[in-house]
mmCIF file of C-alpha atoms in Angstrom:
data_model
loop_
_atom_site.group_PDB
_atom_site.id
_atom_site.type_symbol
_atom_site.label_atom_id
_atom_site.label_comp_id
_atom_site.label_asym_id
_atom_site.label_seq_id
_atom_site.Cartn_x
_atom_site.Cartn_y
_atom_site.Cartn_z
ATOM 1 C CA MET A 164 -30.034 -5.398 -19.250
ATOM 2 C CA SER A 165 -33.690 -6.335 -18.697
ATOM 3 C CA ASP A 166 -33.001 -9.291 -16.411
ATOM 4 C CA ALA A 167 -30.621 -7.402 -14.095
ATOM 5 C CA ALA A 168 -33.372 -6.796 -11.519
ATOM 6 C CA VAL A 169 -33.837 -10.527 -10.839
ATOM 7 C CA LEU A 170 -30.148 -11.411 -10.552
ATOM 8 C CA SER A 171 -28.651 -12.384 -7.213
ATOM 9 C CA ASN A 172 -25.894 -10.348 -5.598
ATOM 10 C CA ALA A 173 -23.318 -12.914 -6.721
ATOM 11 C CA GLN A 174 -24.578 -12.781 -10.313
ATOM 12 C CA LEU A 175 -24.580 -8.984 -10.336
ATOM 13 C CA ASN A 176 -21.045 -8.895 -8.961
ATOM 14 C CA LYS A 177 -19.900 -11.447 -11.548
ATOM 15 C CA ARG A 178 -21.208 -9.295 -14.377
ATOM 16 C CA ILE A 179 -19.612 -6.183 -12.947
ATOM 17 C CA VAL A 180 -16.227 -7.828 -12.319
ATOM 18 C CA SER A 181 -16.173 -9.175 -15.897
ATOM 19 C CA VAL A 182 -15.666 -5.614 -17.166
ATOM 20 C CA ILE A 183 -14.133 -3.922 -14.100
ATOM 21 C CA ILE A 184 -11.117 -6.172 -14.677
ATOM 22 C CA PHE A 185 -10.019 -3.591 -17.250
ATOM 23 C CA THR A 186 -9.921 -0.966 -14.512
ATOM 24 C CA PHE A 187 -7.645 -3.340 -12.605
ATOM 25 C CA PHE A 188 -5.270 -3.611 -15.592
ATOM 26 C CA CYS A 189 -5.288 0.157 -15.967
ATOM 27 C CA TYR A 190 -4.550 0.986 -12.335
ATOM 28 C CA LEU A 191 -1.967 -1.714 -11.949
ATOM 29 C CA SER A 192 -0.199 0.185 -14.740
ATOM 30 C CA VAL A 193 -0.688 3.375 -12.708
ATOM 31 C CA GLY A 194 0.437 1.844 -9.407
ATOM 32 C CA LEU A 195 3.621 0.137 -10.559
ATOM 33 C CA PRO A 196 5.623 3.369 -11.098
ATOM 34 C CA LEU A 197 4.255 5.352 -8.130
ATOM 35 C CA ALA A 198 6.848 4.407 -5.527
ATOM 36 C CA VAL A 199 9.686 4.284 -8.075
ATOM 37 C CA LEU A 200 9.525 7.193 -10.525
ATOM 38 C CA PRO A 201 9.983 10.048 -8.003
ATOM 39 C CA GLY A 202 13.252 8.479 -6.819
ATOM 40 C CA PHE A 203 14.353 7.742 -10.402
ATOM 41 C CA VAL A 204 13.778 11.357 -11.471
ATOM 42 C CA HIS A 205 15.321 12.837 -8.323
ATOM 43 C CA ASN A 206 18.213 10.461 -7.606
ATOM 44 C CA THR A 207 19.105 8.872 -10.964
ATOM 45 C CA LEU A 208 18.349 11.707 -13.381
ATOM 46 C CA GLY A 209 19.293 14.420 -10.855
ATOM 47 C CA TYR A 210 16.210 16.637 -11.009
ATOM 48 C CA SER A 211 14.535 18.436 -8.093
ATOM 49 C CA SER A 212 11.641 17.166 -5.984
ATOM 50 C CA PHE A 213 9.424 19.699 -7.775
ATOM 51 C CA VAL A 214 10.248 18.116 -11.151
ATOM 52 C CA ALA A 215 9.721 14.652 -9.657
ATOM 53 C CA GLY A 216 6.253 15.691 -8.499
ATOM 54 C CA LEU A 217 5.538 17.323 -11.851
ATOM 55 C CA ILE A 218 6.379 14.131 -13.756
ATOM 56 C CA ILE A 219 3.880 12.216 -11.628
ATOM 57 C CA SER A 220 1.271 14.961 -12.009
ATOM 58 C CA ILE A 221 1.547 15.122 -15.809
ATOM 59 C CA GLN A 222 -0.437 11.900 -15.911
ATOM 60 C CA TYR A 223 -3.219 13.416 -13.825
ATOM 61 C CA PHE A 224 -3.409 16.508 -16.029
ATOM 62 C CA ALA A 225 -3.610 14.293 -19.126
ATOM 63 C CA THR A 226 -6.429 12.364 -17.479
ATOM 64 C CA LEU A 227 -8.112 15.639 -16.527
ATOM 65 C CA VAL A 228 -8.068 16.858 -20.130
ATOM 66 C CA SER A 229 -9.311 13.590 -21.611
ATOM 67 C CA ARG A 230 -11.788 12.470 -18.922
ATOM 68 C CA PRO A 231 -14.839 14.494 -20.093
ATOM 69 C CA GLN A 232 -14.173 13.463 -23.685
ATOM 70 C CA SER A 233 -13.913 9.806 -22.653
ATOM 71 C CA GLY A 234 -17.413 9.975 -21.217
ATOM 72 C CA ARG A 235 -18.890 11.558 -24.326
ATOM 73 C CA LEU A 236 -17.114 9.030 -26.556
ATOM 74 C CA ALA A 237 -18.532 6.209 -24.427
ATOM 75 C CA ASP A 238 -22.031 7.686 -24.745
ATOM 76 C CA ARG A 239 -21.631 7.899 -28.529
ATOM 77 C CA PHE A 240 -19.621 4.810 -29.553
ATOM 78 C CA GLY A 241 -20.103 2.505 -26.582
ATOM 79 C CA PRO A 242 -17.907 1.814 -23.562
ATOM 80 C CA ARG A 243 -16.142 -1.247 -25.000
ATOM 81 C CA SER A 244 -14.508 0.796 -27.769
ATOM 82 C CA VAL A 245 -13.343 3.398 -25.257
ATOM 83 C CA VAL A 246 -11.896 0.718 -22.957
ATOM 84 C CA MET A 247 -9.937 -0.817 -25.858
ATOM 85 C CA LEU A 248 -8.526 2.599 -26.773
ATOM 86 C CA GLY A 249 -7.523 3.152 -23.151
ATOM 87 C CA LEU A 250 -5.664 -0.143 -22.957
ATOM 88 C CA VAL A 251 -3.695 0.740 -26.091
ATOM 89 C CA CYS A 252 -2.681 4.034 -24.463
ATOM 90 C CA CYS A 253 -1.609 2.230 -21.278
ATOM 91 C CA GLY A 254 0.548 -0.125 -23.335
ATOM 92 C CA MET A 255 2.166 2.816 -25.135
ATOM 93 C CA SER A 256 3.071 4.375 -21.779
ATOM 94 C CA GLY A 257 5.034 1.215 -20.980
ATOM 95 C CA VAL A 258 6.843 1.385 -24.325
ATOM 96 C CA LEU A 259 7.892 4.994 -23.717
ATOM 97 C CA THR A 260 9.042 4.173 -20.174
ATOM 98 C CA LEU A 261 11.226 1.416 -21.629
ATOM 99 C CA VAL A 262 12.773 4.027 -23.923
ATOM 100 C CA ALA A 263 13.341 6.282 -20.877
ATOM 101 C CA ALA A 264 15.204 3.443 -19.169
ATOM 102 C CA LEU A 265 17.445 2.996 -22.210
ATOM 103 C CA THR A 266 18.250 6.720 -22.506
ATOM 104 C CA GLN A 267 18.954 7.599 -18.854
ATOM 105 C CA SER A 268 22.536 8.489 -19.781
ATOM 106 C CA SER A 269 20.934 11.573 -21.374
ATOM 107 C CA PRO A 270 18.767 12.832 -18.506
ATOM 108 C CA TRP A 271 16.706 15.304 -20.529
ATOM 109 C CA VAL A 272 15.847 12.685 -23.169
ATOM 110 C CA SER A 273 14.905 10.177 -20.492
ATOM 111 C CA LEU A 274 12.787 12.796 -18.703
ATOM 112 C CA LEU A 275 11.030 13.658 -21.975
ATOM 113 C CA MET A 276 10.221 9.995 -22.619
ATOM 114 C CA LEU A 277 8.873 9.647 -19.086
ATOM 115 C CA ALA A 278 6.695 12.720 -19.599
ATOM 116 C CA LEU A 279 5.284 11.381 -22.870
ATOM 117 C CA GLY A 280 4.663 8.030 -21.217
ATOM 118 C CA ARG A 281 2.809 9.729 -18.375
ATOM 119 C CA ILE A 282 0.618 11.555 -20.903
ATOM 120 C CA PHE A 283 -0.298 8.278 -22.615
ATOM 121 C CA LEU A 284 -0.967 6.697 -19.216
ATOM 122 C CA GLY A 285 -3.239 9.604 -18.314
ATOM 123 C CA PHE A 286 -5.288 9.090 -21.485
ATOM 124 C CA GLY A 287 -5.308 5.353 -20.830
ATOM 125 C CA GLU A 288 -6.548 5.840 -17.271
ATOM 126 C CA SER A 289 -9.384 8.110 -18.334
ATOM 127 C CA PHE A 290 -10.596 5.937 -21.223
ATOM 128 C CA SER A 291 -10.194 2.577 -19.454
ATOM 129 C CA SER A 292 -11.684 3.541 -16.096
ATOM 130 C CA THR A 293 -14.569 5.684 -17.349
ATOM 131 C CA GLY A 294 -15.386 3.187 -20.096
ATOM 132 C CA ALA A 295 -15.294 0.185 -17.745
ATOM 133 C CA THR A 296 -17.513 1.944 -15.180
ATOM 134 C CA LEU A 297 -20.098 2.917 -17.787
ATOM 135 C CA TRP A 298 -19.895 -0.584 -19.269
ATOM 136 C CA GLY A 299 -20.724 -2.056 -15.866
ATOM 137 C CA MET A 300 -23.599 0.397 -15.358
ATOM 138 C CA ASN A 301 -25.049 -0.632 -18.716
ATOM 139 C CA ILE A 302 -24.974 -4.383 -18.065
ATOM 140 C CA VAL A 303 -26.559 -4.277 -14.585
ATOM 141 C CA GLY A 304 -28.798 -1.206 -14.821
ATOM 142 C CA PRO A 305 -28.960 2.259 -13.214
ATOM 143 C CA LEU A 306 -30.211 0.954 -9.848
ATOM 144 C CA GLN A 307 -26.805 -0.675 -9.350
ATOM 145 C CA THR A 308 -24.752 2.476 -10.011
ATOM 146 C CA ALA A 309 -23.333 2.603 -6.464
ATOM 147 C CA ARG A 310 -22.380 -1.071 -6.676
ATOM 148 C CA VAL A 311 -20.576 -0.565 -10.003
ATOM 149 C CA ILE A 312 -18.686 2.516 -8.833
ATOM 150 C CA SER A 313 -17.746 0.758 -5.603
ATOM 151 C CA TRP A 314 -16.399 -2.297 -7.439
ATOM 152 C CA ASN A 315 -14.520 0.024 -9.779
ATOM 153 C CA GLY A 316 -12.833 1.559 -6.746
ATOM 154 C CA VAL A 317 -12.014 -1.862 -5.302
ATOM 155 C CA ALA A 318 -10.332 -2.756 -8.600
ATOM 156 C CA THR A 319 -8.529 0.584 -8.627
ATOM 157 C CA TYR A 320 -6.986 0.403 -5.186
ATOM 158 C CA SER A 321 -6.448 -3.342 -5.150
ATOM 159 C CA ALA A 322 -4.348 -2.795 -8.259
ATOM 160 C CA MET A 323 -2.485 0.084 -6.648
ATOM 161 C CA ALA A 324 -1.992 -1.875 -3.417
ATOM 162 C CA ILE A 325 -0.349 -4.629 -5.453
ATOM 163 C CA GLY A 326 1.354 -2.265 -7.870
ATOM 164 C CA ALA A 327 3.250 -0.078 -5.405
ATOM 165 C CA PRO A 328 5.312 -2.790 -3.673
ATOM 166 C CA PHE A 329 5.527 -4.947 -6.808
ATOM 167 C CA GLY A 330 6.893 -1.973 -8.732
ATOM 168 C CA VAL A 331 9.615 -1.576 -6.094
ATOM 169 C CA ILE A 332 10.482 -5.289 -6.361
ATOM 170 C CA LEU A 333 10.674 -5.155 -10.169
ATOM 171 C CA ASN A 334 12.706 -1.952 -10.022
ATOM 172 C CA ASN A 335 15.197 -3.475 -7.576
ATOM 173 C CA SER A 336 15.630 -6.501 -9.838
ATOM 174 C CA PHE A 337 15.442 -5.037 -13.357
ATOM 175 C CA GLY A 338 15.291 -1.245 -13.045
ATOM 176 C CA ILE A 339 12.323 0.710 -14.367
ATOM 177 C CA SER A 340 12.302 -1.462 -17.493
ATOM 178 C CA GLY A 341 10.979 -4.293 -15.269
ATOM 179 C CA PHE A 342 7.607 -2.704 -14.494
ATOM 180 C CA ALA A 343 7.478 -0.969 -17.889
ATOM 181 C CA GLY A 344 7.547 -4.321 -19.647
ATOM 182 C CA LEU A 345 4.685 -5.547 -17.476
ATOM 183 C CA VAL A 346 2.651 -2.442 -18.376
ATOM 184 C CA VAL A 347 3.119 -3.224 -22.078
ATOM 185 C CA LEU A 348 2.043 -6.829 -21.545
ATOM 186 C CA MET A 349 -1.117 -5.849 -19.643
ATOM 187 C CA GLY A 350 -2.094 -3.381 -22.342
ATOM 188 C CA VAL A 351 -1.836 -6.056 -25.038
ATOM 189 C CA VAL A 352 -3.598 -8.809 -23.057
ATOM 190 C CA GLY A 353 -6.346 -6.461 -21.839
ATOM 191 C CA PHE A 354 -7.028 -5.215 -25.361
ATOM 192 C CA PHE A 355 -7.633 -8.709 -26.731
ATOM 193 C CA ILE A 356 -9.820 -9.705 -23.756
ATOM 194 C CA ALA A 357 -11.979 -6.576 -24.230
ATOM 195 C CA ARG A 358 -12.268 -7.195 -27.963
ATOM 196 C CA SER A 359 -13.597 -10.706 -27.315
ATOM 197 C CA LYS A 360 -16.542 -9.424 -25.216
ATOM 198 C CA PRO A 361 -19.898 -8.378 -26.708
ATOM 199 C CA ALA A 362 -20.610 -4.666 -26.963
ATOM 200 C CA VAL A 363 -23.565 -3.090 -25.141
ATOM 201 C CA GLN A 364 -26.289 -0.963 -26.699
ATOM 202 C CA VAL A 365 -25.775 2.789 -26.433
ATOM 203 C CA ALA A 366 -28.658 4.675 -24.785
ATOM 204 C CA MET A 367 -30.581 6.845 -27.230
ATOM 205 C CA GLY A 368 -32.102 10.240 -26.568
ATOM 206 C CA LYS A 369 -31.332 13.924 -26.893
ATOM 207 C CA ARG A 370 -28.093 14.806 -25.135
ATOM 208 C CA ILE A 371 -27.708 18.062 -23.279
ATOM 209 C CA PRO A 372 -24.755 20.406 -23.977
ATOM 210 C CA PHE A 373 -21.544 19.839 -22.066
ATOM 211 C CA HIS A 374 -21.792 23.128 -20.172
ATOM 212 C CA ARG A 375 -25.105 22.028 -18.664
ATOM 213 C CA VAL A 376 -23.619 18.689 -17.615
ATOM 214 C CA PHE A 377 -20.719 20.559 -16.032
ATOM 215 C CA THR A 378 -23.023 22.921 -14.150
ATOM 216 C CA ARG A 379 -25.063 20.061 -12.711
ATOM 217 C CA VAL A 380 -22.115 18.003 -11.416
ATOM 218 C CA SER A 381 -19.507 20.676 -10.628
ATOM 219 C CA SER A 382 -20.312 21.030 -6.911
ATOM 220 C CA TYR A 383 -20.006 17.282 -6.380
ATOM 221 C CA GLY A 384 -16.816 17.248 -8.424
ATOM 222 C CA LEU A 385 -15.275 20.125 -6.483
ATOM 223 C CA ALA A 386 -15.816 18.274 -3.202
ATOM 224 C CA LEU A 387 -14.272 15.182 -4.769
ATOM 225 C CA GLY A 388 -11.275 17.162 -6.031
ATOM 226 C CA PHE A 389 -10.504 18.611 -2.592
ATOM 227 C CA GLY A 390 -10.981 15.218 -0.972
ATOM 228 C CA THR A 391 -8.666 13.586 -3.482
ATOM 229 C CA ILE A 392 -5.682 15.712 -2.500
ATOM 230 C CA GLY A 393 -5.130 13.502 0.549
ATOM 231 C CA PHE A 394 -4.534 10.533 -1.737
ATOM 232 C CA GLY A 395 -2.353 12.613 -4.054
ATOM 233 C CA VAL A 396 0.150 13.635 -1.395
ATOM 234 C CA ILE A 397 0.410 10.081 -0.043
ATOM 235 C CA ALA A 398 0.856 8.476 -3.449
ATOM 236 C CA THR A 399 3.367 11.021 -4.736
ATOM 237 C CA PHE A 400 5.420 12.071 -1.709
ATOM 238 C CA ILE A 401 5.282 9.321 0.894
ATOM 239 C CA THR A 402 8.549 7.836 -0.400
ATOM 240 C CA LEU A 403 10.309 11.202 -0.063
ATOM 241 C CA TYR A 404 8.692 11.689 3.365
ATOM 242 C CA PHE A 405 10.217 8.407 4.557
ATOM 243 C CA ALA A 406 13.559 9.217 2.935
ATOM 244 C CA SER A 407 13.695 12.626 4.637
ATOM 245 C CA ARG A 408 13.610 10.818 8.008
ATOM 246 C CA ASP A 409 15.847 7.919 6.991
ATOM 247 C CA TRP A 410 12.949 5.497 7.410
ATOM 248 C CA SER A 411 12.207 2.456 5.279
ATOM 249 C CA GLY A 412 8.825 0.982 4.380
ATOM 250 C CA ALA A 413 7.161 3.644 2.231
ATOM 251 C CA ALA A 414 5.641 0.945 0.019
ATOM 252 C CA VAL A 415 4.032 -0.572 3.136
ATOM 253 C CA ALA A 416 2.331 2.757 3.894
ATOM 254 C CA LEU A 417 0.989 2.861 0.330
ATOM 255 C CA THR A 418 -0.254 -0.693 0.681
ATOM 256 C CA LEU A 419 -1.975 0.073 4.001
ATOM 257 C CA TYR A 420 -3.618 3.097 2.423
ATOM 258 C CA SER A 421 -4.976 0.904 -0.363
ATOM 259 C CA ALA A 422 -5.909 -1.887 2.054
ATOM 260 C CA GLY A 423 -7.998 0.506 4.143
ATOM 261 C CA PHE A 424 -9.617 1.799 0.986
ATOM 262 C CA VAL A 425 -10.540 -1.666 -0.309
ATOM 263 C CA LEU A 426 -11.694 -2.953 3.107
ATOM 264 C CA ILE A 427 -14.140 -0.095 3.609
ATOM 265 C CA ARG A 428 -15.437 -0.441 0.037
ATOM 266 C CA LEU A 429 -16.139 -4.141 0.543
ATOM 267 C CA VAL A 430 -17.683 -3.896 4.012
ATOM 268 C CA PHE A 431 -19.484 -0.546 4.092
ATOM 269 C CA SER A 432 -20.401 0.296 0.489
ATOM 270 C CA ARG A 433 -24.111 -0.277 1.260
ATOM 271 C CA CYS A 434 -23.971 2.744 3.568
ATOM 272 C CA ILE A 435 -24.336 4.874 0.437
ATOM 273 C CA THR A 436 -27.769 3.375 -0.280
ATOM 274 C CA ARG A 437 -28.794 3.306 3.373
ATOM 275 C CA PHE A 438 -27.710 6.783 4.482
ATOM 276 C CA GLY A 439 -27.364 8.619 1.183
ATOM 277 C CA GLY A 440 -24.283 9.665 -0.736
ATOM 278 C CA LEU A 441 -23.882 13.093 0.827
ATOM 279 C CA ARG A 442 -24.119 11.989 4.453
ATOM 280 C CA THR A 443 -21.776 9.085 3.814
ATOM 281 C CA SER A 444 -19.294 11.524 2.305
ATOM 282 C CA LEU A 445 -19.416 13.822 5.341
ATOM 283 C CA PHE A 446 -18.338 11.082 7.724
ATOM 284 C CA SER A 447 -15.756 9.721 5.270
ATOM 285 C CA LEU A 448 -14.096 13.107 4.792
ATOM 286 C CA LEU A 449 -13.748 13.575 8.558
ATOM 287 C CA VAL A 450 -11.939 10.237 8.865
ATOM 288 C CA GLU A 451 -9.650 11.145 5.970
ATOM 289 C CA CYS A 452 -8.817 14.490 7.566
ATOM 290 C CA VAL A 453 -7.880 12.792 10.863
ATOM 291 C CA GLY A 454 -5.573 10.386 9.002
ATOM 292 C CA LEU A 455 -3.718 13.241 7.306
ATOM 293 C CA LEU A 456 -3.308 15.121 10.579
ATOM 294 C CA ILE A 457 -1.770 11.995 12.149
ATOM 295 C CA ILE A 458 0.782 11.793 9.316
ATOM 296 C CA TRP A 459 1.531 15.522 9.731
ATOM 297 C CA GLN A 460 2.405 15.052 13.409
ATOM 298 C CA ALA A 461 3.865 11.512 13.139
ATOM 299 C CA SER A 462 7.093 10.766 14.983
ATOM 300 C CA SER A 463 7.414 7.094 14.019
ATOM 301 C CA VAL A 464 6.745 4.752 11.113
ATOM 302 C CA TRP A 465 3.730 3.095 12.755
ATOM 303 C CA GLN A 466 2.024 6.472 13.147
ATOM 304 C CA VAL A 467 2.479 7.205 9.450
ATOM 305 C CA ASP A 468 1.138 3.743 8.658
ATOM 306 C CA LEU A 469 -1.892 4.386 10.863
ATOM 307 C CA GLY A 470 -2.476 7.753 9.242
ATOM 308 C CA ALA A 471 -2.214 6.252 5.762
ATOM 309 C CA PHE A 472 -4.687 3.509 6.682
ATOM 310 C CA LEU A 473 -7.198 6.032 8.069
ATOM 311 C CA THR A 474 -6.756 8.308 5.062
ATOM 312 C CA GLY A 475 -7.470 5.433 2.698
ATOM 313 C CA SER A 476 -10.406 4.267 4.819
ATOM 314 C CA GLY A 477 -11.862 7.766 4.850
ATOM 315 C CA PHE A 478 -11.415 8.470 1.168
ATOM 316 C CA SER A 479 -12.773 5.040 0.217
ATOM 317 C CA LEU A 480 -16.452 5.919 -0.087
ATOM 318 C CA VAL A 481 -16.053 9.550 -1.180
ATOM 319 C CA PHE A 482 -15.868 8.850 -4.911
ATOM 320 C CA PRO A 483 -18.865 6.464 -5.172
ATOM 321 C CA ALA A 484 -20.952 8.381 -2.621
ATOM 322 C CA LEU A 485 -20.606 11.724 -4.376
ATOM 323 C CA GLY A 486 -20.592 9.997 -7.778
ATOM 324 C CA VAL A 487 -24.018 8.428 -7.235
ATOM 325 C CA GLU A 488 -25.411 11.868 -6.456
ATOM 326 C CA ALA A 489 -23.660 13.459 -9.456
ATOM 327 C CA VAL A 490 -24.939 10.885 -11.959
ATOM 328 C CA LYS A 491 -28.498 11.430 -10.690
ATOM 329 C CA GLN A 492 -28.360 14.968 -12.041
ATOM 330 C CA VAL A 493 -28.656 13.821 -15.703
ATOM 331 C CA GLU A 494 -30.607 11.340 -17.847
ATOM 332 C CA GLN A 495 -29.155 7.955 -18.827
ATOM 333 C CA GLN A 496 -27.945 9.069 -22.269
ATOM 334 C CA ASP A 497 -25.719 11.687 -20.586
ATOM 335 C CA GLN A 498 -24.433 9.559 -17.731
ATOM 336 C CA GLY A 499 -21.098 8.861 -19.421
ATOM 337 C CA SER A 500 -20.508 12.575 -19.870
ATOM 338 C CA ALA A 501 -21.550 13.257 -16.258
ATOM 339 C CA LEU A 502 -19.312 10.494 -14.926
ATOM 340 C CA GLY A 503 -16.364 11.674 -17.005
ATOM 341 C CA THR A 504 -16.845 15.307 -15.964
ATOM 342 C CA TYR A 505 -17.226 14.386 -12.301
ATOM 343 C CA SER A 506 -14.139 12.157 -12.432
ATOM 344 C CA ALA A 507 -12.138 14.978 -14.014
ATOM 345 C CA PHE A 508 -12.210 16.809 -10.688
ATOM 346 C CA LEU A 509 -10.401 13.843 -9.142
ATOM 347 C CA ASP A 510 -7.722 14.247 -11.789
ATOM 348 C CA LEU A 511 -7.560 17.998 -11.150
ATOM 349 C CA GLY A 512 -6.960 17.381 -7.453
ATOM 350 C CA LEU A 513 -4.249 14.831 -8.175
ATOM 351 C CA GLY A 514 -2.664 17.026 -10.830
ATOM 352 C CA LEU A 515 -2.420 20.071 -8.583
ATOM 353 C CA SER A 516 -1.235 18.146 -5.537
ATOM 354 C CA GLY A 517 2.127 17.227 -7.076
ATOM 355 C CA PRO A 518 3.629 20.601 -8.073
ATOM 356 C CA VAL A 519 1.933 22.547 -5.253
ATOM 357 C CA ALA A 520 3.205 20.066 -2.671
ATOM 358 C CA GLY A 521 6.651 20.319 -4.228
ATOM 359 C CA LEU A 522 6.621 24.085 -3.645
ATOM 360 C CA LEU A 523 5.433 23.609 -0.054
ATOM 361 C CA ILE A 524 8.287 21.183 0.582
ATOM 362 C CA ALA A 525 10.816 23.725 -0.692
ATOM 363 C CA HIS A 526 9.572 26.424 1.710
ATOM 364 C CA TRP A 527 8.200 24.660 4.803
ATOM 365 C CA GLY A 528 9.377 21.058 4.637
ATOM 366 C CA ILE A 529 7.638 17.866 3.661
ATOM 367 C CA GLN A 530 5.420 17.648 6.763
ATOM 368 C CA SER A 531 3.606 20.824 5.711
ATOM 369 C CA VAL A 532 2.174 18.936 2.739
ATOM 370 C CA TYR A 533 0.002 16.763 4.978
ATOM 371 C CA LEU A 534 -1.336 19.698 6.981
ATOM 372 C CA ALA A 535 -2.251 21.481 3.752
ATOM 373 C CA ALA A 536 -3.956 18.339 2.448
ATOM 374 C CA ALA A 537 -5.963 18.024 5.672
ATOM 375 C CA LEU A 538 -7.179 21.604 5.242
ATOM 376 C CA MET A 539 -8.250 20.834 1.663
ATOM 377 C CA VAL A 540 -10.203 17.798 2.843
ATOM 378 C CA LEU A 541 -11.870 20.019 5.433
ATOM 379 C CA GLY A 542 -12.864 22.266 2.525
ATOM 380 C CA ALA A 543 -14.429 19.232 0.813
ATOM 381 C CA PHE A 544 -16.404 18.581 4.019
ATOM 382 C CA LEU A 545 -17.780 22.132 3.982
ATOM 383 C CA ILE A 546 -18.811 21.883 0.313
ATOM 384 C CA THR A 547 -20.561 18.579 0.972
ATOM 385 C CA PHE A 548 -22.294 20.015 4.033
ATOM 386 C CA ARG A 549 -23.604 22.823 1.830
ATOM 387 C CA LEU A 550 -24.956 20.239 -0.626
ATOM 388 C CA VAL A 551 -26.726 18.479 2.242
ATOM 389 C CA ARG A 552 -28.339 21.749 3.271
ATOM 390 C CA ARG A 553 -29.393 22.413 -0.310
ATOM 391 C CA GLU A 554 -30.906 18.927 -0.548
ATOM 392 C CA GLN A 555 -32.873 19.529 2.643
ATOM 393 C CA GLN A 556 -34.200 22.862 1.422
ATOM 394 C CA THR A 557 -35.166 21.746 -2.101
ATOM 395 C CA PRO A 558 -38.475 20.018 -1.186
ATOM 396 C CA VAL A 559 -39.548 23.103 0.790
ATOM 397 C CA ALA A 560 -38.743 25.342 -2.167
ATOM 398 C CA GLU A 561 -40.698 23.127 -4.577
ATOM 399 C CA SER A 562 -43.798 23.011 -2.419
#
């Protein structure tokens, strides 16, 4: 909007939060089942840890498939419409999870309902989050892209920090139908709130083909995907990691991960503008790698908690830092497509982490998962370092 440049920080944040709230609804729906579904699939339905990881990862693959399309739909029809569609999908995931709770006496039917629910949740995540981010970028202007992406991440991990332990509480009191009912309610309420808000004007201009968008953002996305694996193995397998050692408090580790993530976003997000997205990512990835190595070698609960906190703190700025650089590669009318394509690599990392980690557990034990994740994050560091070198060499090449 034309007056965005003269708004105060508080006014800018108020505008951003007014639409990022839909990201909060979406990721609260994502966070509620995280600490519960693996145990339900493994212990109640009687399936293996590989299947438990696969059920979680189905959502990420669904998000991966739909994320680029969500960006192009937002560019074409406007972000509000895409957000409303995403909230409907989130609500449907809750309905299908309720059906899974009612059919658990037939494990394969219950598993099928869970899988369908995870697919709907994946579509809901991609539409709601991408649409809300682009919506925020449109109402405060391109100069505030880092601020919008950072607030989107705060909403994401605040929701997951609340969702993980709250999902456990609801599950202990009502079974999985407890959090599933809440997911349905948030989908309905969020839809009507989004519908009541004014739409924003869609940027006009010639749009480049998808393959050119992909080429321009793929290196940034690949670094993001490798860096995301650290989050994936904590979110999906930390409960089984604790159970394998007869420890309690897995939900606390998830909460500390999210708390570290949110704290760094709130306090240090301006580092992206000050030092640049690529350099900020380099430091962040090193911290994340250290956190994962601590979990790998942990011998007590507090060490796992420390590792989770450092992993969340490290990963915190990776998405917005690399995302700012990725979005710069295209014009405004293609930013939704670029954001969706870039975000799809996050979903790819999360989707692969579940089944691959399940196979690692079967052969080398659950600790091996965190060593493997640390190595992947190191790979993200090397990709980002290469991008820094390319950035340094570009002006010389142009002159």
